[in-house]
Amino acid sequence: MIIELKGMGTTNKGGYLMLKSVLQVLRQHQLARELCAETGGGKNYFTLAQNGLFQKPAVHARNYVWHAVLLSLMPKKLRRRFGIILESEVDVILDGSGFGYGDFWKRSDNKRYIRRIGAVKRKGGPVILLPQALGPFTKPDVREEFEQIVNQADLIFARDRLSYQYLIDAYGERDCFRTAPDFTNKLVIEAPRDYADGNVCVIPNSKMITVEKYAGEYVDFLLRAVRQIQRHERFSPYFLVHEGQKDFAICELLNARLDKPLAIVWPADPVEVKDRIRSVHFTLVSRFHGLVSSLSQGVPAIATSWSHKYRMLMEDYHCEDFLVQIDPADEKNIASLIDSLANDSQYSALKGKLGARSLEQKQRTDAMWAEVLALIERA
């Protein structure tokens, strides 16, 4: 059985954490013998191979002869030696796109994906959309296109109640619709470490700058928030780069304006990022999977948001008060939240609440995997 892991890869740490999480589960259940993922033009081929995945070359009109025709003429054993699986060989699709379907996206590659889903379904294989943010689907072209996926999928897991409502609003009640939390909450860190860089992680997100309503305010917000953290001698903040160069550039920009610049740590391994988050007192975070890694490990987080998925996640952990606005008018609230995290009794109470909610969310993830694995094993 060949399982394609769609939307998960190694080019960003959120997708990499999802990939690591799925691999951990499939290997525990002896379902990881032949796994594949698209290589994104080859840019993550080696890291996919290091994680035990075959590459599945994407088939487009411009490369059809090479990727669909000539590669199919190559003997199967030779393709496997080069780590290649064809689209036509895929038996199961596990879609962990994270946030790839809805009005937000101006362009998509869904037409090709819909054809691939059809091919898998004709072979009798399941297509499963793992927990992800979805919608809204108010644009007719977006709604009609995704309906072709809805009509063929065996299971679609919305990651939050608002995403689930978007599905219902657009397509009505369907037997395949479910809710389950982000599944990276169950990723086990096999060798946790201690880190000497500091006890507060500041995790920026360049997306906050590209979202129009926050474009001119986000860096100033972070500057104010970091200065509030630095008021407390017990806190030693550092920048943790969860993604790429654009996030790193924000860190450098902030350091140029801070009286006391912070260390910048940029790990290559997403599991190290999660482990670093586990080890700190709290996080100031704008990256979604940074927020998941924080809350699911019982680490308090002050969060910003550019999408509904952040607010929904904070609701899941009963921490809505810690989702802040980047408006200067909210500075007193941010200062108050930081003060509460410096108060031992308030901090202990919050940790206890997070621990209880984290256990509930992980139990929901276990239930999701039980249903998914049962469907795969019947294929």
XYZ file of C-alpha atoms in Angstrom:
379
model
C 0.000 0.000 0.000
C 1.373 3.395 -1.038
C 0.263 6.369 1.060
C 0.731 9.926 -0.159
C 1.217 12.603 2.499
C -0.175 15.722 0.843
C 0.491 19.248 2.030
C 3.175 18.121 4.446
C 6.842 18.612 3.734
C 10.096 20.022 4.985
C 10.124 23.509 3.461
C 8.377 25.090 6.471
C 8.401 23.960 10.080
C 4.631 23.784 10.479
C 4.393 21.355 7.568
C 7.477 19.530 8.841
C 5.927 19.082 12.297
C 2.790 17.656 10.679
C 4.939 15.325 8.586
C 6.889 14.160 11.642
C 3.641 13.607 13.551
C 2.086 11.489 10.788
C 5.268 9.458 10.329
C 5.406 8.739 14.050
C 1.849 7.366 14.044
C 2.152 5.358 10.825
C 5.408 3.772 11.962
C 3.875 2.787 15.285
C 1.186 0.916 13.320
C 3.524 -0.605 10.687
C 1.971 1.445 7.877
C 5.074 3.343 6.806
C 6.680 0.940 4.333
C 5.909 3.006 1.210
C 5.131 6.656 1.847
C 5.521 9.480 -0.617
C 5.151 13.237 -0.922
C 5.514 15.780 -3.702
C 8.923 17.352 -3.732
C 7.921 20.920 -4.547
C 10.128 21.162 -7.603
C 12.818 19.071 -5.925
C 13.673 21.651 -3.265
C 13.000 19.273 -0.358
C 13.910 15.973 -2.001
C 16.850 15.153 0.270
C 15.102 15.948 3.542
C 12.082 13.885 2.470
C 14.430 11.002 1.674
C 16.128 11.393 5.056
C 12.704 10.953 6.634
C 12.083 7.737 4.704
C 9.736 9.123 2.035
C 9.734 8.489 -1.685
C 9.275 11.444 -3.995
C 6.175 11.733 -6.154
C 6.911 14.012 -9.113
C 4.061 16.444 -9.726
C 2.427 15.981 -13.132
C 1.595 19.195 -15.002
C 0.913 19.875 -18.655
C 4.457 21.162 -19.122
C 6.121 18.016 -17.732
C 3.534 15.364 -18.616
C 5.750 13.510 -21.086
C 8.599 13.142 -18.587
C 6.727 12.686 -15.298
C 3.767 10.621 -16.520
C 4.955 8.850 -19.668
C 8.727 8.333 -19.605
C 8.932 7.579 -15.881
C 6.170 4.983 -16.267
C 8.347 3.196 -18.855
C 11.179 2.920 -16.337
C 11.131 -0.464 -14.540
C 9.533 -0.231 -11.093
C 12.659 -1.519 -9.320
C 14.738 1.187 -10.973
C 12.214 3.889 -10.002
C 12.372 2.730 -6.401
C 16.166 2.852 -6.445
C 15.854 6.522 -7.373
C 13.165 7.012 -4.712
C 10.339 7.654 -7.202
C 6.662 6.783 -6.932
C 4.225 7.673 -9.705
C 0.907 9.406 -9.168
C -0.832 6.355 -10.635
C 0.686 4.154 -7.904
C -0.841 6.022 -4.944
C -3.446 4.005 -3.012
C -4.274 6.370 -0.117
C -4.129 10.147 0.315
C -3.644 11.741 3.733
C -4.071 15.482 3.253
C -2.449 17.618 5.942
C -2.522 20.947 4.117
C -3.029 22.876 7.349
C -4.780 25.881 5.823
C -5.150 25.459 2.086
C -8.840 25.638 1.243
C -11.075 28.693 1.398
C -11.631 32.260 0.256
C -8.246 33.438 1.536
C -6.389 31.757 -1.316
C -6.538 33.608 -4.633
C -5.098 30.728 -6.651
C -4.997 27.003 -6.113
C -3.750 23.806 -7.680
C -6.919 21.977 -6.730
C -7.982 20.970 -10.238
C -4.996 18.650 -10.533
C -5.573 17.434 -6.974
C -9.222 16.649 -7.754
C -8.114 14.468 -10.669
C -5.695 12.639 -8.371
C -8.439 12.068 -5.802
C -10.620 10.588 -8.518
C -7.854 8.179 -9.529
C -7.387 6.980 -5.934
C -11.133 6.553 -5.442
C -11.428 4.491 -8.628
C -8.855 2.124 -7.116
C -10.991 1.871 -3.971
C -8.586 3.819 -1.770
C -9.525 6.318 0.938
C -8.937 10.077 0.783
C -8.722 11.724 4.196
C -8.314 15.400 5.015
C -6.527 15.450 8.371
C -7.387 18.213 10.865
C -6.905 21.617 9.267
C -8.375 25.105 9.141
C -10.989 25.372 6.402
C -13.025 28.112 4.766
C -14.873 30.309 4.559
C -16.352 29.304 1.187
C -18.365 32.368 0.188
C -16.767 32.822 -3.250
C -18.710 30.711 -5.782
C -15.620 29.454 -7.630
C -13.869 28.474 -4.395
C -16.997 26.796 -3.009
C -17.697 24.845 -6.219
C -14.110 23.676 -6.579
C -13.805 22.424 -3.008
C -17.174 20.696 -3.308
C -15.558 18.291 -5.759
C -13.160 17.316 -2.962
C -15.978 17.110 -0.400
C -17.974 14.805 -2.681
C -15.114 12.292 -2.928
C -13.382 12.442 0.452
C -13.990 9.696 3.001
C -13.223 11.879 6.020
C -12.749 15.639 6.410
C -11.566 16.855 9.801
C -12.055 20.533 10.587
C -9.517 21.714 13.141
C -11.888 24.063 14.957
C -15.587 24.779 15.402
C -15.569 27.780 13.038
C -13.985 25.764 10.220
C -16.611 23.089 10.817
C -19.347 25.717 10.616
C -17.885 27.006 7.338
C -18.202 23.470 5.945
C -21.818 23.153 7.100
C -22.732 26.596 5.754
C -21.320 25.781 2.324
C -22.198 22.095 1.907
C -24.724 21.150 4.585
C -24.328 18.255 6.989
C -22.196 15.451 5.572
C -21.369 12.052 7.041
C -17.686 12.621 6.303
C -17.390 15.836 8.352
C -15.620 15.651 11.712
C -13.773 17.917 14.141
C -10.402 17.160 15.727
C -7.498 19.296 16.977
C -4.179 19.925 15.287
C -2.448 16.552 15.426
C 1.059 17.873 16.112
C -0.024 18.035 19.750
C 0.815 14.314 19.998
C 4.301 14.488 18.509
C 6.607 12.887 21.078
C 10.005 14.501 21.666
C 12.206 11.454 22.071
C 15.250 13.191 23.567
C 14.250 16.438 25.352
C 17.094 18.798 26.194
C 17.851 21.816 28.345
C 18.646 25.127 26.636
C 20.605 28.062 28.016
C 19.384 30.795 25.641
C 16.598 32.145 27.862
C 13.247 31.359 29.457
C 10.864 33.238 27.140
C 10.556 32.563 23.402
C 9.498 35.415 21.113
C 8.283 33.874 17.844
C 7.489 36.395 15.075
C 5.531 35.804 11.884
C 6.177 37.807 8.717
C 2.620 37.013 7.634
C 1.443 39.611 10.138
C 3.171 42.266 8.027
C 1.667 41.097 4.740
C -1.891 41.157 6.125
C -3.032 44.644 5.177
C -4.657 45.732 8.441
C -1.493 44.930 10.437
C 1.142 45.992 7.910
C 2.406 49.122 9.623
C 1.894 48.135 13.254
C 3.247 44.642 13.875
C 6.935 45.452 14.394
C 6.055 48.300 16.755
C 3.788 45.935 18.677
C 6.585 43.394 19.107
C 8.947 46.138 20.211
C 6.533 47.259 22.939
C 5.838 43.691 24.040
C 9.517 42.729 24.281
C 10.225 45.826 26.346
C 7.393 44.848 28.685
C 8.946 41.393 29.087
C 12.353 42.938 29.764
C 10.897 44.926 32.694
C 10.964 41.687 34.694
C 14.393 40.570 35.842
C 13.226 36.969 36.100
C 12.512 36.823 32.361
C 15.255 36.319 29.784
C 13.652 36.484 26.324
C 15.178 35.389 23.028
C 13.945 35.266 19.450
C 13.055 31.814 18.148
C 12.757 31.724 14.352
C 10.005 29.242 13.569
C 10.179 29.757 9.814
C 12.474 31.396 7.312
C 14.422 34.460 6.282
C 11.494 36.877 6.558
C 10.920 35.989 10.204
C 14.663 36.290 10.844
C 14.632 39.758 9.249
C 11.967 40.871 11.739
C 14.204 39.736 14.591
C 17.123 41.724 13.207
C 14.922 44.781 12.709
C 13.747 44.602 16.317
C 17.257 44.121 17.671
C 18.346 47.295 15.875
C 15.747 49.207 17.920
C 16.062 47.453 21.285
C 18.328 48.875 23.989
C 19.044 45.273 25.002
C 19.076 43.152 21.835
C 18.000 39.527 22.106
C 19.752 36.381 20.984
C 18.333 34.949 17.746
C 18.031 31.161 17.538
C 17.081 29.566 14.220
C 16.985 25.746 14.476
C 16.806 23.614 11.349
C 14.937 20.816 13.112
C 11.245 21.511 13.865
C 11.345 19.042 16.754
C 14.032 21.186 18.374
C 11.737 24.196 17.977
C 8.987 22.323 19.809
C 11.453 21.155 22.452
C 12.720 24.699 23.044
C 9.155 25.889 23.496
C 8.582 23.097 26.042
C 11.508 24.353 28.109
C 10.496 28.012 28.574
C 8.314 29.902 31.063
C 6.026 31.322 28.361
C 5.963 32.349 24.714
C 5.057 35.498 22.812
C 4.011 33.843 19.573
C 2.593 34.678 16.160
C 3.215 31.327 14.397
C 0.326 28.868 14.544
C 2.348 25.730 15.149
C 4.483 27.616 17.622
C 1.248 28.298 19.472
C 0.174 24.637 19.250
C 3.577 23.533 20.541
C 3.255 25.953 23.430
C -0.294 25.223 24.591
C -0.169 21.459 24.004
C 2.912 21.217 26.234
C 1.328 23.282 28.994
C 3.410 26.398 28.294
C 1.406 29.662 28.545
C 1.356 31.804 25.418
C 0.557 35.394 24.560
C -0.576 35.195 20.952
C -1.375 37.408 17.989
C -3.611 36.428 15.096
C -4.098 37.022 11.376
C -6.631 34.187 10.877
C -9.552 32.624 12.738
C -7.438 29.538 13.439
C -5.541 31.318 16.242
C -8.677 32.417 18.072
C -10.192 28.960 17.767
C -7.052 27.343 19.160
C -6.982 29.694 22.138
C -10.633 28.861 22.792
C -9.801 25.146 22.785
C -7.403 25.776 25.668
C -9.651 28.337 27.410
C -6.992 31.020 26.977
C -8.872 33.606 24.912
C -7.717 36.400 27.253
C -4.144 35.785 26.109
C -4.955 36.525 22.455
C -3.952 40.177 22.148
C -4.471 43.014 19.715
C -1.478 44.725 18.161
C -3.093 48.117 18.633
C -1.108 50.459 20.941
C -4.293 50.829 22.989
C -3.872 47.206 24.128
C -0.426 47.805 25.678
C -1.766 47.967 29.246
C -3.495 44.626 28.744
C -0.271 43.056 27.452
C 1.649 44.434 30.423
C -0.978 42.982 32.751
C -0.748 39.557 31.106
C 3.036 39.543 31.429
C 2.722 40.578 35.081
C 0.360 37.642 35.681
C 2.929 35.269 34.212
C 5.470 36.637 36.672
C 3.098 35.923 39.578
C 3.782 32.417 40.905
C 0.238 31.604 42.054
C -1.428 32.911 38.884
C 1.143 31.132 36.735
C 0.640 27.843 38.571
C -3.145 28.065 38.136
C -2.766 28.731 34.407
C -0.338 25.820 34.015
C -2.830 23.523 35.699
C -5.610 24.634 33.361
C -3.423 24.154 30.305
C -2.383 20.697 31.443
C -5.992 19.575 31.775
C -7.006 21.018 28.416
C -3.920 19.549 26.741
C -4.882 16.078 27.952
C -8.397 16.496 26.531
C -7.068 17.670 23.166
C -4.634 14.760 22.942
C -7.449 12.312 23.678
C -9.391 13.847 20.783
C -6.348 13.386 18.548
C -6.119 9.732 19.587
C -9.793 9.261 18.617
C -9.153 10.896 15.242
C -6.214 8.588 14.514
C -8.207 5.514 15.554
C -10.816 6.319 12.897
C -8.234 7.205 10.240
C -6.126 4.097 10.816
C -9.159 1.825 10.751
C -10.110 3.249 7.359
C -6.596 2.815 5.966
C -6.311 -0.749 7.241
C -9.573 -1.677 5.481
C -8.282 -0.370 2.149
